[in-house]
Amino acid sequence: MSAAGRFAPSPSGDLHLGNLRTALLAWLFARSTGRDFVIRMEDLDRVRPGAAQRQLSDLAAIGLDWSEPVIWQSARREVYRAAVAELTSAGETFECFCTRREIQEAPSAPHAPPGAYPGTCRDLTEPQRAQRRGDRPAAIRLRADTASFTVHDQLHDQLHGDYTGEVDDFVLLRGDGTPAYNLAVVVDDAAAGIDQVVRGEDLLSSAPRQAYLAVRLGYPVPEYAHVPMVLNTDRIRLSKRDGAITLAQLADHGIDSARALTLMAESLGLAAPGESVDVETLLRRFDPARIPREPWLFTPPG
Ligand code: GLU
C-alpha cells in the first residue's frame, strides 16, 4: 500500500470555500510529497441527500483528482466494530451508561481537565453493569491510561511542532451502536495507508486522542498539518449564514470555479491578485513552510 494523504468531508451540506481550501491544501501536501490522495465520505450520520455527489463534483471542478474508489464510512461499520471488539477482548474498553447530563453534573476526577469523562462507569462491577444494562444501551469507551498525548504538527511548530492535548476515556461506539468519529477516523486512516493528515485547525484538539488510539490499536501515527480556518468579516468561522460561500452560490455572483480557485490561491500566497491559475501551477509553487498561519478573512460577495 502506498503512502497517502486524504480529504474526509462530512456530507451534511455543500462544501464552502473554507472546506475547499482545506481540500486544496490536503491535495497539495499529498501531491507535493509523492503521495496518493484519497477521498473519504464521513457519512455515518448527518447526511444530506445528494450532498456527497455535489461535494465530489465541486472538488473536481476546482481541479482536484483522487484515487478511486472513494471510501464511504457507512459501508465499513463492521470494520469499526471489529476494532472495538479487539480492544474489548483485551480488556481495554468499558461500557458506559451515563447520560450527557450525568457526565456534566458529576464531580470531575482529580487533575482531570474540564470536560473530561469523570470515570463514573470505569470501575463498575459486573452485577452493577448487569443492572444498568436495563436502563439504556451502553456506549463503549476506551480505557485510557494517560490524560494527555503529544502529536507532531507541521503547522504548529512554535514548540518544535509538538502539540499536547487531552486524552480521556473517550467514546468509541455510541449507545445506538454508531461508531464515534474518533474511532472511524483512526481505523480508516490506517486501513487506507494514510500517513499524512491535513485538515482544519478546528480538529487539532482531536489529534492527540486519535493518535493515542492509533497507538493502542497498533497502527502507525500519521503526520499532521492542521491548516488555518476561513473566517467571515466578524472573525467567525464561515457558515451557511454568510450567504455566498459555496461554488454554486458564488457562481450566482459571477464567480466561477476557476475564479474561486484563484481566490483560494491568492489567500495562500500562491497567485498574484487576479492571476488565473490551475492546480498544477499551484503544485509547482507550493511550499508548506510558507502557508499563512493566520485565518483567511473572506468577505462573501453580495
Ligand atoms: N469529517 C470531518 C469534518 O468534515 C473531518 C474529519 C478529519 O479530517 O479527520 O469536519
Short mmCIF file of N, CA and C and ligand atoms in Angstrom, two decimals, residues 6-11 19 40 42 46 73 181 185 189 197-200 202-203 210, ligand 1:
data_model
loop_
_atom_site.label_atom_id
_atom_site.label_comp_id
_atom_site.label_asym_id
_atom_site.label_seq_id
_atom_site.Cartn_x
_atom_site.Cartn_y
_atom_site.Cartn_z
N ARG A 6 -5.27 12.62 2.49
CA ARG A 6 -6.72 12.47 2.30
C ARG A 6 -7.49 13.73 2.61
N PHE A 7 -8.72 13.76 2.09
CA PHE A 7 -9.70 14.76 2.49
C PHE A 7 -10.93 13.97 2.88
N ALA A 8 -11.52 14.32 4.04
CA ALA A 8 -12.59 13.47 4.60
C ALA A 8 -13.81 14.31 4.98
N PRO A 9 -14.56 14.76 3.98
CA PRO A 9 -15.70 15.63 4.31
C PRO A 9 -16.87 14.85 4.90
N SER A 10 -17.68 15.55 5.69
CA SER A 10 -18.96 15.00 6.15
C SER A 10 -20.02 15.51 5.18
N PRO A 11 -20.77 14.63 4.54
CA PRO A 11 -21.71 15.11 3.51
C PRO A 11 -23.01 15.64 4.11
N ASN A 19 -13.89 24.79 3.37
CA ASN A 19 -13.69 23.35 3.17
C ASN A 19 -12.87 23.10 1.90
N ARG A 40 -12.53 10.41 1.50
CA ARG A 40 -13.36 9.55 2.36
C ARG A 40 -14.60 10.33 2.77
N GLU A 42 -17.44 10.87 5.20
CA GLU A 42 -17.75 10.54 6.60
C GLU A 42 -19.26 10.63 6.78
N ARG A 46 -25.69 12.60 10.01
CA ARG A 46 -25.87 13.95 9.47
C ARG A 46 -25.70 14.01 7.95
N GLN A 73 -17.76 5.67 4.73
CA GLN A 73 -17.75 5.10 6.07
C GLN A 73 -18.97 4.23 6.34
N TYR A 181 -16.78 9.35 15.80
CA TYR A 181 -15.88 9.97 14.81
C TYR A 181 -14.42 9.60 15.08
N VAL A 185 -12.21 7.57 12.16
CA VAL A 185 -11.08 8.25 11.52
C VAL A 185 -9.80 7.42 11.65
N ASP A 189 -8.01 5.74 8.49
CA ASP A 189 -6.71 6.24 8.05
C ASP A 189 -5.71 5.09 7.98
N VAL A 197 -2.15 13.54 7.53
CA VAL A 197 -3.49 14.06 7.80
C VAL A 197 -3.44 15.59 7.76
N VAL A 198 -4.06 16.15 6.72
CA VAL A 198 -4.14 17.61 6.57
C VAL A 198 -5.61 17.97 6.69
N ARG A 199 -5.96 18.83 7.63
CA ARG A 199 -7.37 19.17 7.84
C ARG A 199 -7.45 20.47 8.61
N GLY A 200 -8.67 20.95 8.87
CA GLY A 200 -8.86 22.25 9.50
C GLY A 200 -8.34 22.27 10.93
N ASP A 202 -9.66 23.38 13.43
CA ASP A 202 -10.67 23.07 14.45
C ASP A 202 -10.54 21.63 14.95
N LEU A 203 -9.80 20.79 14.22
CA LEU A 203 -9.67 19.39 14.64
C LEU A 203 -8.34 19.10 15.34
N GLN A 210 -6.81 10.80 18.80
CA GLN A 210 -6.76 9.89 17.66
C GLN A 210 -5.40 9.21 17.54
N1 GLU B 1 -15.35 14.74 8.61
C1 GLU B 1 -14.67 15.73 9.38
C2 GLU B 1 -15.18 17.11 9.03
O1 GLU B 1 -15.70 17.30 7.94
C3 GLU B 1 -13.17 15.74 9.14
C4 GLU B 1 -12.51 14.55 9.67
C5 GLU B 1 -11.00 14.55 9.54
O2 GLU B 1 -10.46 15.20 8.62
O3 GLU B 1 -10.37 13.90 10.34
O4 GLU B 1 -15.07 18.00 9.84
#
